[in-house]
């Protein structure tokens, strides 16, 4: 091997760049294996949560297959493509959210979907989980970091506009996830503790106003149910009571796969979607939950590594925000199923049955892989 070739190869390895087929496909093998393990286990649990309905598992498999293709496509794109298209995607997202409010398709009292002829029905708010942090990272990375006060305000405006539009659908869970995704970008940009304290104070003041003027009756009921689920055990408190019963009855090693009584006897509602983690806890117990949380932890750890090794401000801000958004998904879902947080309809990532959220998450992982595998050689 020539000396220059050896030096180039060593420098490439020092940057942690994958070699061979992984480099050609722009995939991170560690993150890919962890994701495939999570998805495989999720389909295994979904079969039980869906009461042995193989059609549900097949439908989920097809959706995740599409999501995997989306991840692969996003991984091929250079991060500069995301930076260049961020304003246009954000504008298109705002227009789509406006279209939802005007001509959107409703279901179960909510108007969250768009039905465009020739395309499957989709939920624009889900796409904003990726677009909003991308736009916030684009804006803040164009200025000196840490950002000045006016730039922080502009960044917050980028986040709050779509967030308020999503609340009007109404979809409090998705609006919180979109808001947190954007706020993480602002936080990672390096704002001072004074601004953080002022923001917390503003939220504390705004919370009572949201209770009286923004939150709807069913959303208020969810908070009251969290505080005292036994106040309406056969109504609003039913979901939480049955979920906690399922989790507690699993013990250390669980009742066994397909042996959960709460889900299979239809005591546990939404057992294949938002409350699927209760099925896992009942059938595999504390050990099963520990395995799941370990897998999630390793995915987050790998994504954080990708974030801190990114080569430019835009990539670091975006990768960090996407990583923490994935964490918020897990935290909120497990918290609401265990009775620690209100029920806000947030699925367990890549485990719960669903289409758009899985595609969005896998697209985010595609962006992370793109950031990691498109790093440039730094000349001496």
GROMACS .gro file of C-alpha atoms in nm:
model
  380
    1UNK     CA    1   0.000   0.000   0.000
    2UNK     CA    2   0.132   0.344  -0.092
    3UNK     CA    3   0.212   0.582   0.190
    4UNK     CA    4  -0.055   0.832   0.079
    5UNK     CA    5  -0.315   0.556   0.054
    6UNK     CA    6  -0.226   0.438   0.404
    7UNK     CA    7  -0.254   0.791   0.540
    8UNK     CA    8  -0.593   0.843   0.374
    9UNK     CA    9  -0.720   0.512   0.512
   10UNK     CA   10  -0.598   0.593   0.863
   11UNK     CA   11  -0.753   0.937   0.853
   12UNK     CA   12  -1.080   0.789   0.737
   13UNK     CA   13  -1.079   0.543   1.026
   14UNK     CA   14  -0.994   0.820   1.272
   15UNK     CA   15  -1.316   0.991   1.173
   16UNK     CA   16  -1.510   0.674   1.250
   17UNK     CA   17  -1.630   0.640   0.890
   18UNK     CA   18  -1.765   0.294   0.805
   19UNK     CA   19  -1.578   0.108   0.532
   20UNK     CA   20  -1.683  -0.108   0.238
   21UNK     CA   21  -2.049  -0.172   0.168
   22UNK     CA   22  -2.164   0.038   0.462
   23UNK     CA   23  -1.978   0.339   0.326
   24UNK     CA   24  -2.125   0.282  -0.020
   25UNK     CA   25  -2.479   0.262   0.118
   26UNK     CA   26  -2.419   0.550   0.365
   27UNK     CA   27  -2.549   0.339   0.652
   28UNK     CA   28  -2.419   0.316   1.006
   29UNK     CA   29  -2.400  -0.058   1.079
   30UNK     CA   30  -2.426  -0.023   1.458
   31UNK     CA   31  -2.739   0.192   1.444
   32UNK     CA   32  -2.885  -0.026   1.168
   33UNK     CA   33  -2.848  -0.349   1.369
   34UNK     CA   34  -3.002  -0.187   1.677
   35UNK     CA   35  -3.299  -0.058   1.474
   36UNK     CA   36  -3.357  -0.396   1.308
   37UNK     CA   37  -3.350  -0.565   1.649
   38UNK     CA   38  -3.605  -0.315   1.783
   39UNK     CA   39  -3.835  -0.352   1.481
   40UNK     CA   40  -3.817  -0.733   1.490
   41UNK     CA   41  -3.902  -0.741   1.859
   42UNK     CA   42  -4.180  -0.490   1.799
   43UNK     CA   43  -4.349  -0.713   1.541
   44UNK     CA   44  -4.319  -1.004   1.784
   45UNK     CA   45  -4.499  -0.807   2.057
   46UNK     CA   46  -4.750  -0.660   1.812
   47UNK     CA   47  -4.874  -1.009   1.724
   48UNK     CA   48  -4.976  -1.055   2.086
   49UNK     CA   49  -5.104  -0.699   2.131
   50UNK     CA   50  -5.323  -0.736   1.822
   51UNK     CA   51  -5.473  -1.057   1.968
   52UNK     CA   52  -5.287  -1.286   1.724
   53UNK     CA   53  -5.413  -1.099   1.419
   54UNK     CA   54  -5.147  -1.176   1.160
   55UNK     CA   55  -5.299  -0.926   0.915
   56UNK     CA   56  -5.211  -0.642   1.152
   57UNK     CA   57  -4.853  -0.768   1.174
   58UNK     CA   58  -4.829  -0.796   0.795
   59UNK     CA   59  -4.965  -0.443   0.751
   60UNK     CA   60  -4.715  -0.311   1.005
   61UNK     CA   61  -4.435  -0.500   0.833
   62UNK     CA   62  -4.523  -0.339   0.499
   63UNK     CA   63  -4.533   0.006   0.659
   64UNK     CA   64  -4.198  -0.045   0.827
   65UNK     CA   65  -4.059  -0.174   0.498
   66UNK     CA   66  -4.162   0.151   0.332
   67UNK     CA   67  -4.013   0.340   0.628
   68UNK     CA   68  -3.685   0.151   0.584
   69UNK     CA   69  -3.672   0.253   0.218
   70UNK     CA   70  -3.733   0.614   0.321
   71UNK     CA   71  -3.446   0.588   0.570
   72UNK     CA   72  -3.219   0.449   0.300
   73UNK     CA   73  -3.309   0.733   0.062
   74UNK     CA   74  -3.251   1.001   0.326
   75UNK     CA   75  -2.916   0.846   0.417
   76UNK     CA   76  -2.793   0.892   0.059
   77UNK     CA   77  -2.852   1.268   0.067
   78UNK     CA   78  -2.572   1.495   0.175
   79UNK     CA   79  -2.657   1.705   0.485
   80UNK     CA   80  -2.615   2.016   0.267
   81UNK     CA   81  -2.929   1.906   0.082
   82UNK     CA   82  -3.131   1.919   0.405
   83UNK     CA   83  -2.983   2.258   0.488
   84UNK     CA   84  -3.064   2.397   0.143
   85UNK     CA   85  -3.420   2.263   0.135
   86UNK     CA   86  -3.513   2.339   0.496
   87UNK     CA   87  -3.690   2.674   0.429
   88UNK     CA   88  -3.886   2.528   0.138
   89UNK     CA   89  -3.993   2.221   0.334
   90UNK     CA   90  -4.095   2.441   0.625
   91UNK     CA   91  -4.306   2.663   0.400
   92UNK     CA   92  -4.470   2.359   0.242
   93UNK     CA   93  -4.536   2.215   0.589
   94UNK     CA   94  -4.705   2.535   0.708
   95UNK     CA   95  -4.919   2.539   0.393
   96UNK     CA   96  -5.015   2.174   0.453
   97UNK     CA   97  -5.112   2.247   0.815
   98UNK     CA   98  -5.325   2.538   0.695
   99UNK     CA   99  -5.490   2.309   0.440
  100UNK     CA  100  -5.569   2.061   0.720
  101UNK     CA  101  -5.749   2.334   0.916
  102UNK     CA  102  -5.948   2.440   0.607
  103UNK     CA  103  -6.019   2.120   0.411
  104UNK     CA  104  -5.870   1.842   0.624
  105UNK     CA  105  -6.024   1.501   0.680
  106UNK     CA  106  -6.168   1.441   1.026
  107UNK     CA  107  -6.190   1.128   1.240
  108UNK     CA  108  -6.288   1.077   1.607
  109UNK     CA  109  -6.350   1.446   1.660
  110UNK     CA  110  -6.013   1.557   1.519
  111UNK     CA  111  -5.922   1.706   1.182
  112UNK     CA  112  -5.561   1.602   1.123
  113UNK     CA  113  -5.534   1.441   0.780
  114UNK     CA  114  -5.510   1.549   0.418
  115UNK     CA  115  -5.664   1.341   0.141
  116UNK     CA  116  -5.504   1.433  -0.194
  117UNK     CA  117  -5.635   1.247  -0.501
  118UNK     CA  118  -5.385   0.984  -0.613
  119UNK     CA  119  -5.201   0.980  -0.280
  120UNK     CA  120  -5.267   0.792   0.044
  121UNK     CA  121  -5.415   0.993   0.328
  122UNK     CA  122  -5.140   1.142   0.543
  123UNK     CA  123  -5.091   1.355   0.853
  124UNK     CA  124  -4.879   1.668   0.783
  125UNK     CA  125  -4.819   1.730   1.153
  126UNK     CA  126  -4.611   1.410   1.170
  127UNK     CA  127  -4.376   1.542   0.902
  128UNK     CA  128  -4.324   1.862   1.103
  129UNK     CA  129  -4.142   1.659   1.369
  130UNK     CA  130  -3.859   1.642   1.116
  131UNK     CA  131  -3.907   1.971   0.932
  132UNK     CA  132  -3.931   2.205   1.234
  133UNK     CA  133  -3.593   2.109   1.389
  134UNK     CA  134  -3.441   2.117   1.042
  135UNK     CA  135  -3.565   2.472   0.988
  136UNK     CA  136  -3.460   2.588   1.336
  137UNK     CA  137  -3.113   2.438   1.285
  138UNK     CA  138  -3.088   2.607   0.943
  139UNK     CA  139  -3.173   2.947   1.088
  140UNK     CA  140  -2.958   2.935   1.402
  141UNK     CA  141  -2.656   2.783   1.226
  142UNK     CA  142  -2.647   3.087   0.995
  143UNK     CA  143  -2.558   3.310   1.292
  144UNK     CA  144  -2.285   3.314   1.552
  145UNK     CA  145  -2.340   3.070   1.837
  146UNK     CA  146  -2.446   3.106   2.109
  147UNK     CA  147  -2.730   3.304   1.946
  148UNK     CA  148  -2.827   3.655   2.044
  149UNK     CA  149  -3.161   3.728   2.203
  150UNK     CA  150  -3.331   3.831   1.878
  151UNK     CA  151  -3.212   3.515   1.708
  152UNK     CA  152  -3.346   3.306   1.996
  153UNK     CA  153  -3.683   3.481   1.961
  154UNK     CA  154  -3.688   3.413   1.587
  155UNK     CA  155  -3.599   3.049   1.651
  156UNK     CA  156  -3.883   3.019   1.902
  157UNK     CA  157  -4.123   3.172   1.650
  158UNK     CA  158  -4.020   2.908   1.395
  159UNK     CA  159  -4.121   2.645   1.650
  160UNK     CA  160  -4.436   2.803   1.794
  161UNK     CA  161  -4.617   2.880   1.467
  162UNK     CA  162  -4.662   2.515   1.354
  163UNK     CA  163  -4.707   2.405   1.714
  164UNK     CA  164  -5.009   2.632   1.761
  165UNK     CA  165  -5.154   2.522   1.426
  166UNK     CA  166  -5.131   2.158   1.531
  167UNK     CA  167  -5.299   2.231   1.864
  168UNK     CA  168  -5.599   2.363   1.668
  169UNK     CA  169  -5.654   2.027   1.494
  170UNK     CA  170  -5.659   1.932   1.792
  171UNK     CA  171  -5.354   1.711   1.850
  172UNK     CA  172  -5.185   1.800   2.178
  173UNK     CA  173  -4.947   1.502   2.175
  174UNK     CA  174  -4.803   1.573   1.831
  175UNK     CA  175  -4.785   1.947   1.899
  176UNK     CA  176  -4.576   1.879   2.211
  177UNK     CA  177  -4.339   1.653   2.018
  178UNK     CA  178  -4.301   1.910   1.739
  179UNK     CA  179  -4.244   2.184   1.995
  180UNK     CA  180  -3.985   1.983   2.186
  181UNK     CA  181  -3.800   1.892   1.865
  182UNK     CA  182  -3.761   2.260   1.781
  183UNK     CA  183  -3.684   2.370   2.137
  184UNK     CA  184  -3.400   2.119   2.161
  185UNK     CA  185  -3.235   2.293   1.864
  186UNK     CA  186  -3.261   2.628   2.042
  187UNK     CA  187  -3.126   2.476   2.363
  188UNK     CA  188  -2.831   2.304   2.192
  189UNK     CA  189  -2.744   2.631   2.017
  190UNK     CA  190  -2.617   2.749   2.355
  191UNK     CA  191  -2.869   2.988   2.505
  192UNK     CA  192  -2.785   3.133   2.847
  193UNK     CA  193  -2.935   3.008   3.172
  194UNK     CA  194  -3.098   3.348   3.217
  195UNK     CA  195  -3.302   3.292   2.901
  196UNK     CA  196  -3.382   2.936   3.008
  197UNK     CA  197  -3.504   3.062   3.347
  198UNK     CA  198  -3.712   3.332   3.178
  199UNK     CA  199  -3.863   3.074   2.943
  200UNK     CA  200  -3.954   2.842   3.232
  201UNK     CA  201  -4.115   3.136   3.412
  202UNK     CA  202  -4.316   3.224   3.099
  203UNK     CA  203  -4.435   2.863   3.066
  204UNK     CA  204  -4.535   2.861   3.433
  205UNK     CA  205  -4.740   3.178   3.383
  206UNK     CA  206  -4.891   3.051   3.057
  207UNK     CA  207  -4.993   2.711   3.200
  208UNK     CA  208  -5.302   2.842   3.385
  209UNK     CA  209  -5.402   3.041   3.076
  210UNK     CA  210  -5.374   2.727   2.863
  211UNK     CA  211  -5.598   2.544   3.110
  212UNK     CA  212  -5.876   2.801   3.083
  213UNK     CA  213  -5.844   2.923   2.723
  214UNK     CA  214  -5.658   2.660   2.513
  215UNK     CA  215  -5.714   2.310   2.650
  216UNK     CA  216  -6.037   2.135   2.554
  217UNK     CA  217  -6.260   1.951   2.798
  218UNK     CA  218  -6.129   1.605   2.710
  219UNK     CA  219  -5.769   1.727   2.754
  220UNK     CA  220  -5.852   1.867   3.098
  221UNK     CA  221  -6.016   1.537   3.185
  222UNK     CA  222  -5.694   1.353   3.103
  223UNK     CA  223  -5.503   1.567   3.355
  224UNK     CA  224  -5.769   1.515   3.622
  225UNK     CA  225  -5.770   1.142   3.551
  226UNK     CA  226  -5.391   1.133   3.596
  227UNK     CA  227  -5.428   1.286   3.941
  228UNK     CA  228  -5.712   1.054   4.045
  229UNK     CA  229  -5.795   0.770   3.804
  230UNK     CA  230  -6.027   0.610   4.062
  231UNK     CA  231  -6.263   0.909   4.039
  232UNK     CA  232  -6.407   0.755   3.719
  233UNK     CA  233  -6.289   0.392   3.713
  234UNK     CA  234  -6.534   0.281   3.443
  235UNK     CA  235  -6.490   0.590   3.226
  236UNK     CA  236  -6.193   0.823   3.190
  237UNK     CA  237  -5.983   0.631   3.444
  238UNK     CA  238  -6.034   0.289   3.282
  239UNK     CA  239  -5.732   0.302   3.049
  240UNK     CA  240  -5.481   0.395   3.319
  241UNK     CA  241  -5.620   0.151   3.576
  242UNK     CA  242  -5.608  -0.144   3.335
  243UNK     CA  243  -5.266  -0.045   3.205
  244UNK     CA  244  -5.117  -0.027   3.556
  245UNK     CA  245  -5.282  -0.359   3.640
  246UNK     CA  246  -5.123  -0.521   3.334
  247UNK     CA  247  -4.778  -0.381   3.416
  248UNK     CA  248  -4.796  -0.481   3.781
  249UNK     CA  249  -4.922  -0.833   3.711
  250UNK     CA  250  -4.620  -0.911   3.492
  251UNK     CA  251  -4.386  -0.935   3.789
  252UNK     CA  252  -4.021  -1.016   3.725
  253UNK     CA  253  -4.039  -1.252   3.427
  254UNK     CA  254  -4.399  -1.208   3.305
  255UNK     CA  255  -4.682  -1.446   3.228
  256UNK     CA  256  -4.539  -1.562   2.896
  257UNK     CA  257  -4.589  -1.466   2.533
  258UNK     CA  258  -4.957  -1.463   2.433
  259UNK     CA  259  -5.057  -1.534   2.794
  260UNK     CA  260  -5.145  -1.179   2.901
  261UNK     CA  261  -5.497  -1.167   3.045
  262UNK     CA  262  -5.550  -0.789   3.041
  263UNK     CA  263  -5.494  -0.758   2.666
  264UNK     CA  264  -5.635  -1.090   2.543
  265UNK     CA  265  -5.949  -1.060   2.754
  266UNK     CA  266  -5.991  -0.706   2.616
  267UNK     CA  267  -5.956  -0.524   2.947
  268UNK     CA  268  -5.662  -0.323   2.812
  269UNK     CA  269  -5.769  -0.069   2.545
  270UNK     CA  270  -5.551   0.019   2.244
  271UNK     CA  271  -5.329  -0.278   2.328
  272UNK     CA  272  -5.163  -0.275   1.985
  273UNK     CA  273  -5.109   0.100   1.961
  274UNK     CA  274  -5.050   0.347   2.246
  275UNK     CA  275  -5.063   0.090   2.529
  276UNK     CA  276  -4.855  -0.184   2.372
  277UNK     CA  277  -4.580  -0.143   2.633
  278UNK     CA  278  -4.829  -0.270   2.894
  279UNK     CA  279  -4.864  -0.590   2.688
  280UNK     CA  280  -4.486  -0.631   2.690
  281UNK     CA  281  -4.466  -0.571   3.066
  282UNK     CA  282  -4.746  -0.820   3.140
  283UNK     CA  283  -4.609  -1.099   2.923
  284UNK     CA  284  -4.233  -1.052   2.974
  285UNK     CA  285  -4.227  -0.870   3.307
  286UNK     CA  286  -3.948  -0.653   3.440
  287UNK     CA  287  -3.687  -0.848   3.242
  288UNK     CA  288  -3.866  -0.776   2.914
  289UNK     CA  289  -3.894  -0.406   2.997
  290UNK     CA  290  -3.526  -0.398   3.090
  291UNK     CA  291  -3.430  -0.548   2.753
  292UNK     CA  292  -3.647  -0.295   2.568
  293UNK     CA  293  -3.511   0.002   2.763
  294UNK     CA  294  -3.154  -0.120   2.711
  295UNK     CA  295  -3.213  -0.138   2.337
  296UNK     CA  296  -3.359   0.212   2.336
  297UNK     CA  297  -3.066   0.336   2.546
  298UNK     CA  298  -2.810   0.193   2.302
  299UNK     CA  299  -2.988   0.356   2.006
  300UNK     CA  300  -2.991   0.693   2.181
  301UNK     CA  301  -2.626   0.652   2.283
  302UNK     CA  302  -2.524   0.583   1.923
  303UNK     CA  303  -2.725   0.880   1.797
  304UNK     CA  304  -2.563   1.108   2.057
  305UNK     CA  305  -2.222   0.991   1.934
  306UNK     CA  306  -2.325   1.084   1.580
  307UNK     CA  307  -2.439   1.423   1.708
  308UNK     CA  308  -2.119   1.516   1.889
  309UNK     CA  309  -1.897   1.401   1.602
  310UNK     CA  310  -2.086   1.599   1.336
  311UNK     CA  311  -1.863   1.846   1.152
  312UNK     CA  312  -2.079   2.159   1.129
  313UNK     CA  313  -2.326   2.353   1.342
  314UNK     CA  314  -2.631   2.266   1.132
  315UNK     CA  315  -2.560   1.892   1.151
  316UNK     CA  316  -2.486   1.898   1.524
  317UNK     CA  317  -2.800   2.093   1.610
  318UNK     CA  318  -3.023   1.880   1.388
  319UNK     CA  319  -2.876   1.546   1.499
  320UNK     CA  320  -2.899   1.639   1.866
  321UNK     CA  321  -3.261   1.752   1.834
  322UNK     CA  322  -3.367   1.438   1.645
  323UNK     CA  323  -3.200   1.219   1.905
  324UNK     CA  324  -3.372   1.391   2.196
  325UNK     CA  325  -3.707   1.382   2.013
  326UNK     CA  326  -3.674   1.003   1.993
  327UNK     CA  327  -3.607   1.003   2.367
  328UNK     CA  328  -3.918   1.217   2.431
  329UNK     CA  329  -4.128   0.965   2.234
  330UNK     CA  330  -4.015   0.689   2.471
  331UNK     CA  331  -4.041   0.899   2.787
  332UNK     CA  332  -4.394   1.024   2.715
  333UNK     CA  333  -4.535   0.688   2.606
  334UNK     CA  334  -4.393   0.490   2.896
  335UNK     CA  335  -4.487   0.770   3.135
  336UNK     CA  336  -4.850   0.784   3.024
  337UNK     CA  337  -4.894   0.405   3.016
  338UNK     CA  338  -4.754   0.375   3.370
  339UNK     CA  339  -4.975   0.657   3.500
  340UNK     CA  340  -4.698   0.915   3.549
  341UNK     CA  341  -4.809   1.143   3.263
  342UNK     CA  342  -5.148   1.228   3.107
  343UNK     CA  343  -5.263   1.018   2.812
  344UNK     CA  344  -5.176   1.226   2.505
  345UNK     CA  345  -5.176   0.964   2.228
  346UNK     CA  346  -4.800   0.928   2.169
  347UNK     CA  347  -4.704   0.586   2.027
  348UNK     CA  348  -4.412   0.376   2.146
  349UNK     CA  349  -4.153   0.438   1.870
  350UNK     CA  350  -4.118   0.154   1.617
  351UNK     CA  351  -4.325  -0.078   1.837
  352UNK     CA  352  -4.682   0.059   1.831
  353UNK     CA  353  -4.897  -0.007   1.527
  354UNK     CA  354  -4.902   0.295   1.296
  355UNK     CA  355  -4.781   0.428   0.964
  356UNK     CA  356  -4.687   0.795   0.945
  357UNK     CA  357  -4.500   0.810   1.277
  358UNK     CA  358  -4.283   0.512   1.179
  359UNK     CA  359  -4.194   0.669   0.846
  360UNK     CA  360  -4.105   0.998   1.018
  361UNK     CA  361  -3.886   0.824   1.273
  362UNK     CA  362  -3.701   0.619   1.014
  363UNK     CA  363  -3.653   0.931   0.800
  364UNK     CA  364  -3.494   1.094   1.106
  365UNK     CA  365  -3.258   0.799   1.144
  366UNK     CA  366  -3.177   0.833   0.775
  367UNK     CA  367  -3.079   1.196   0.838
  368UNK     CA  368  -2.858   1.087   1.129
  369UNK     CA  369  -2.686   0.827   0.911
  370UNK     CA  370  -2.638   1.086   0.639
  371UNK     CA  371  -2.472   1.321   0.887
  372UNK     CA  372  -2.243   1.045   1.008
  373UNK     CA  373  -2.142   0.894   0.673
  374UNK     CA  374  -2.100   1.212   0.468
  375UNK     CA  375  -1.832   1.363   0.686
  376UNK     CA  376  -1.548   1.518   0.490
  377UNK     CA  377  -1.180   1.451   0.531
  378UNK     CA  378  -1.016   1.733   0.723
  379UNK     CA  379  -0.689   1.830   0.565
  380UNK     CA  380  -0.395   1.903   0.791
   0.00000   0.00000   0.00000
